[in-house]
PDB file of N, CA and C in Angstrom:
ATOM      1  N   UNK A   1     132.815 125.788  48.595  1.00  0.00           N
ATOM      2  CA  UNK A   1     131.778 124.960  49.156  1.00  0.00           C
ATOM      3  C   UNK A   1     132.373 123.597  49.502  1.00  0.00           C
ATOM      4  N   UNK A   2     131.874 123.006  50.571  1.00  0.00           N
ATOM      5  CA  UNK A   2     132.290 121.658  50.933  1.00  0.00           C
ATOM      6  C   UNK A   2     131.164 120.983  51.717  1.00  0.00           C
ATOM      7  N   UNK A   3     131.248 119.688  51.811  1.00  0.00           N
ATOM      8  CA  UNK A   3     130.237 118.895  52.510  1.00  0.00           C
ATOM      9  C   UNK A   3     130.328 119.155  54.016  1.00  0.00           C
ATOM     10  N   UNK A   4     129.185 119.347  54.647  1.00  0.00           N
ATOM     11  CA  UNK A   4     129.130 119.475  56.104  1.00  0.00           C
ATOM     12  C   UNK A   4     129.269 118.085  56.699  1.00  0.00           C
ATOM     13  N   UNK A   5     130.166 117.918  57.657  1.00  0.00           N
ATOM     14  CA  UNK A   5     130.414 116.593  58.224  1.00  0.00           C
ATOM     15  C   UNK A   5     129.645 116.388  59.527  1.00  0.00           C
ATOM     16  N   UNK A   6     129.471 115.128  59.886  1.00  0.00           N
ATOM     17  CA  UNK A   6     128.794 114.812  61.144  1.00  0.00           C
ATOM     18  C   UNK A   6     129.669 115.158  62.340  1.00  0.00           C
ATOM     19  N   UNK A   7     130.958 115.326  62.130  1.00  0.00           N
ATOM     20  CA  UNK A   7     131.836 115.761  63.226  1.00  0.00           C
ATOM     21  C   UNK A   7     131.590 117.238  63.543  1.00  0.00           C
ATOM     22  N   UNK A   8     131.328 118.025  62.512  1.00  0.00           N
ATOM     23  CA  UNK A   8     131.034 119.450  62.716  1.00  0.00           C
ATOM     24  C   UNK A   8     129.662 119.650  63.355  1.00  0.00           C
ATOM     25  N   UNK A   9     128.694 118.870  62.913  1.00  0.00           N
ATOM     26  CA  UNK A   9     127.304 119.006  63.351  1.00  0.00           C
ATOM     27  C   UNK A   9     126.920 117.777  64.161  1.00  0.00           C
ATOM     28  N   UNK A  10     127.379 117.703  65.389  1.00  0.00           N
ATOM     29  CA  UNK A  10     127.142 116.525  66.213  1.00  0.00           C
ATOM     30  C   UNK A  10     126.422 116.918  67.501  1.00  0.00           C
ATOM     31  N   UNK A  11     125.877 115.914  68.168  1.00  0.00           N
ATOM     32  CA  UNK A  11     125.255 116.149  69.473  1.00  0.00           C
ATOM     33  C   UNK A  11     126.338 116.459  70.491  1.00  0.00           C
ATOM     34  N   UNK A  12     126.008 117.353  71.412  1.00  0.00           N
ATOM     35  CA  UNK A  12     126.926 117.704  72.494  1.00  0.00           C
ATOM     36  C   UNK A  12     126.136 117.728  73.798  1.00  0.00           C
ATOM     37  N   UNK A  13     126.811 117.956  74.896  1.00  0.00           N
ATOM     38  CA  UNK A  13     126.133 118.047  76.187  1.00  0.00           C
ATOM     39  C   UNK A  13     125.145 119.215  76.195  1.00  0.00           C
ATOM     40  N   UNK A  14     125.401 120.262  75.409  1.00  0.00           N
ATOM     41  CA  UNK A  14     124.517 121.436  75.373  1.00  0.00           C
ATOM     42  C   UNK A  14     123.389 121.289  74.370  1.00  0.00           C
ATOM     43  N   UNK A  15     123.587 120.445  73.389  1.00  0.00           N
ATOM     44  CA  UNK A  15     122.563 120.245  72.364  1.00  0.00           C
ATOM     45  C   UNK A  15     122.020 118.832  72.478  1.00  0.00           C
ATOM     46  N   UNK A  16     120.824 118.693  72.957  1.00  0.00           N
ATOM     47  CA  UNK A  16     120.258 117.356  73.194  1.00  0.00           C
ATOM     48  C   UNK A  16     119.255 116.946  72.114  1.00  0.00           C
ATOM     49  N   UNK A  17     119.028 117.799  71.138  1.00  0.00           N
ATOM     50  CA  UNK A  17     118.087 117.467  70.068  1.00  0.00           C
ATOM     51  C   UNK A  17     118.811 116.718  68.947  1.00  0.00           C
ATOM     52  N   UNK A  18     118.136 116.540  67.827  1.00  0.00           N
ATOM     53  CA  UNK A  18     118.722 115.813  66.706  1.00  0.00           C
ATOM     54  C   UNK A  18     119.945 116.524  66.150  1.00  0.00           C
ATOM     55  N   UNK A  19     120.808 115.748  65.497  1.00  0.00           N
ATOM     56  CA  UNK A  19     121.984 116.299  64.835  1.00  0.00           C
ATOM     57  C   UNK A  19     121.975 115.871  63.373  1.00  0.00           C
ATOM     58  N   UNK A  20     122.972 116.298  62.643  1.00  0.00           N
ATOM     59  CA  UNK A  20     123.051 115.988  61.214  1.00  0.00           C
ATOM     60  C   UNK A  20     122.959 114.479  60.959  1.00  0.00           C
ATOM     61  N   UNK A  21     123.625 113.678  61.756  1.00  0.00           N
ATOM     62  CA  UNK A  21     123.625 112.220  61.549  1.00  0.00           C
ATOM     63  C   UNK A  21     122.218 111.627  61.586  1.00  0.00           C
ATOM     64  N   UNK A  22     121.315 112.246  62.331  1.00  0.00           N
ATOM     65  CA  UNK A  22     119.932 111.757  62.414  1.00  0.00           C
ATOM     66  C   UNK A  22     119.162 111.975  61.118  1.00  0.00           C
ATOM     67  N   UNK A  23     119.637 112.862  60.266  1.00  0.00           N
ATOM     68  CA  UNK A  23     118.930 113.201  59.035  1.00  0.00           C
ATOM     69  C   UNK A  23     119.595 112.655  57.781  1.00  0.00           C
ATOM     70  N   UNK A  24     120.777 112.027  57.916  1.00  0.00           N
ATOM     71  CA  UNK A  24     121.446 111.437  56.758  1.00  0.00           C
ATOM     72  C   UNK A  24     121.061 109.978  56.604  1.00  0.00           C
ATOM     73  N   UNK A  25     121.042 109.508  55.370  1.00  0.00           N
ATOM     74  CA  UNK A  25     120.750 108.104  55.076  1.00  0.00           C
ATOM     75  C   UNK A  25     121.818 107.243  55.743  1.00  0.00           C
ATOM     76  N   UNK A  26     121.428 106.266  56.575  1.00  0.00           N
ATOM     77  CA  UNK A  26     122.428 105.448  57.262  1.00  0.00           C
ATOM     78  C   UNK A  26     123.286 104.598  56.325  1.00  0.00           C
ATOM     79  N   UNK A  27     122.799 104.358  55.097  1.00  0.00           N
ATOM     80  CA  UNK A  27     123.551 103.562  54.133  1.00  0.00           C
ATOM     81  C   UNK A  27     124.340 104.398  53.134  1.00  0.00           C
ATOM     82  N   UNK A  28     124.032 105.709  53.072  1.00  0.00           N
ATOM     83  CA  UNK A  28     124.700 106.591  52.109  1.00  0.00           C
ATOM     84  C   UNK A  28     124.684 108.014  52.655  1.00  0.00           C
ATOM     85  N   UNK A  29     125.767 108.430  53.289  1.00  0.00           N
ATOM     86  CA  UNK A  29     125.800 109.747  53.925  1.00  0.00           C
ATOM     87  C   UNK A  29     125.858 110.908  52.935  1.00  0.00           C
ATOM     88  N   UNK A  30     125.875 110.612  51.639  1.00  0.00           N
ATOM     89  CA  UNK A  30     125.867 111.685  50.649  1.00  0.00           C
ATOM     90  C   UNK A  30     124.456 112.191  50.377  1.00  0.00           C
ATOM     91  N   UNK A  31     123.449 111.589  51.035  1.00  0.00           N
ATOM     92  CA  UNK A  31     122.076 112.050  50.863  1.00  0.00           C
ATOM     93  C   UNK A  31     121.308 111.966  52.179  1.00  0.00           C
ATOM     94  N   UNK A  32     120.198 112.693  52.238  1.00  0.00           N
ATOM     95  CA  UNK A  32     119.370 112.708  53.437  1.00  0.00           C
ATOM     96  C   UNK A  32     118.474 111.469  53.452  1.00  0.00           C
ATOM     97  N   UNK A  33     117.773 111.255  54.556  1.00  0.00           N
ATOM     98  CA  UNK A  33     116.864 110.116  54.637  1.00  0.00           C
ATOM     99  C   UNK A  33     115.725 110.247  53.627  1.00  0.00           C
ATOM    100  N   UNK A  34     115.426 111.489  53.185  1.00  0.00           N
ATOM    101  CA  UNK A  34     114.398 111.707  52.168  1.00  0.00           C
ATOM    102  C   UNK A  34     114.927 111.508  50.755  1.00  0.00           C
ATOM    103  N   UNK A  35     116.265 111.351  50.608  1.00  0.00           N
ATOM    104  CA  UNK A  35     116.851 111.149  49.292  1.00  0.00           C
ATOM    105  C   UNK A  35     117.447 112.399  48.663  1.00  0.00           C
ATOM    106  N   UNK A  36     117.403 113.521  49.363  1.00  0.00           N
ATOM    107  CA  UNK A  36     117.999 114.756  48.848  1.00  0.00           C
ATOM    108  C   UNK A  36     119.505 114.742  49.082  1.00  0.00           C
ATOM    109  N   UNK A  37     120.261 115.564  48.336  1.00  0.00           N
ATOM    110  CA  UNK A  37     121.707 115.648  48.581  1.00  0.00           C
ATOM    111  C   UNK A  37     121.988 116.137  50.009  1.00  0.00           C
ATOM    112  N   UNK A  38     123.056 115.642  50.603  1.00  0.00           N
ATOM    113  CA  UNK A  38     123.454 116.070  51.949  1.00  0.00           C
ATOM    114  C   UNK A  38     123.787 117.562  51.926  1.00  0.00           C
ATOM    115  N   UNK A  39     123.638 118.238  53.062  1.00  0.00           N
ATOM    116  CA  UNK A  39     123.903 119.681  53.085  1.00  0.00           C
ATOM    117  C   UNK A  39     125.354 120.035  52.795  1.00  0.00           C
ATOM    118  N   UNK A  40     125.528 121.196  52.187  1.00  0.00           N
ATOM    119  CA  UNK A  40     126.846 121.744  51.904  1.00  0.00           C
ATOM    120  C   UNK A  40     127.049 122.990  52.756  1.00  0.00           C
ATOM    121  N   UNK A  41     128.284 123.326  52.954  1.00  0.00           N
ATOM    122  CA  UNK A  41     128.644 124.544  53.680  1.00  0.00           C
ATOM    123  C   UNK A  41     129.323 125.453  52.665  1.00  0.00           C
ATOM    124  N   UNK A  42     128.988 126.724  52.721  1.00  0.00           N
ATOM    125  CA  UNK A  42     129.583 127.685  51.800  1.00  0.00           C
ATOM    126  C   UNK A  42     129.973 128.951  52.548  1.00  0.00           C
ATOM    127  N   UNK A  43     131.021 129.578  52.077  1.00  0.00           N
ATOM    128  CA  UNK A  43     131.451 130.866  52.630  1.00  0.00           C
ATOM    129  C   UNK A  43     131.350 131.885  51.516  1.00  0.00           C
ATOM    130  N   UNK A  44     130.604 132.938  51.773  1.00  0.00           N
ATOM    131  CA  UNK A  44     130.453 134.005  50.794  1.00  0.00           C
ATOM    132  C   UNK A  44     131.057 135.277  51.371  1.00  0.00           C
ATOM    133  N   UNK A  45     131.792 135.983  50.548  1.00  0.00           N
ATOM    134  CA  UNK A  45     132.393 137.242  50.956  1.00  0.00           C
ATOM    135  C   UNK A  45     131.875 138.324  50.008  1.00  0.00           C
ATOM    136  N   UNK A  46     131.264 139.338  50.594  1.00  0.00           N
ATOM    137  CA  UNK A  46     130.743 140.427  49.792  1.00  0.00           C
ATOM    138  C   UNK A  46     131.544 141.695  50.062  1.00  0.00           C
ATOM    139  N   UNK A  47     131.744 142.464  49.019  1.00  0.00           N
ATOM    140  CA  UNK A  47     132.434 143.741  49.156  1.00  0.00           C
ATOM    141  C   UNK A  47     131.530 144.840  48.629  1.00  0.00           C
ATOM    142  N   UNK A  48     131.497 145.899  49.375  1.00  0.00           N
ATOM    143  CA  UNK A  48     130.721 147.047  48.942  1.00  0.00           C
ATOM    144  C   UNK A  48     131.469 147.738  47.809  1.00  0.00           C
ATOM    145  N   UNK A  49     130.785 148.010  46.697  1.00  0.00           N
ATOM    146  CA  UNK A  49     131.464 148.633  45.551  1.00  0.00           C
ATOM    147  C   UNK A  49     131.938 150.052  45.851  1.00  0.00           C
TER     148      UNK A  49
END
């Protein structure tokens, strides 16, 4: 698991709506504007037994 960055989730020419930066606290990017922890990214690998 690792923190999702604003570089990964940014506005582009194809995406004109809000991006991650719009939802993070401008004074503390480790939390959202509501005060929750910033989103994490995780990779899960499952194997069939």
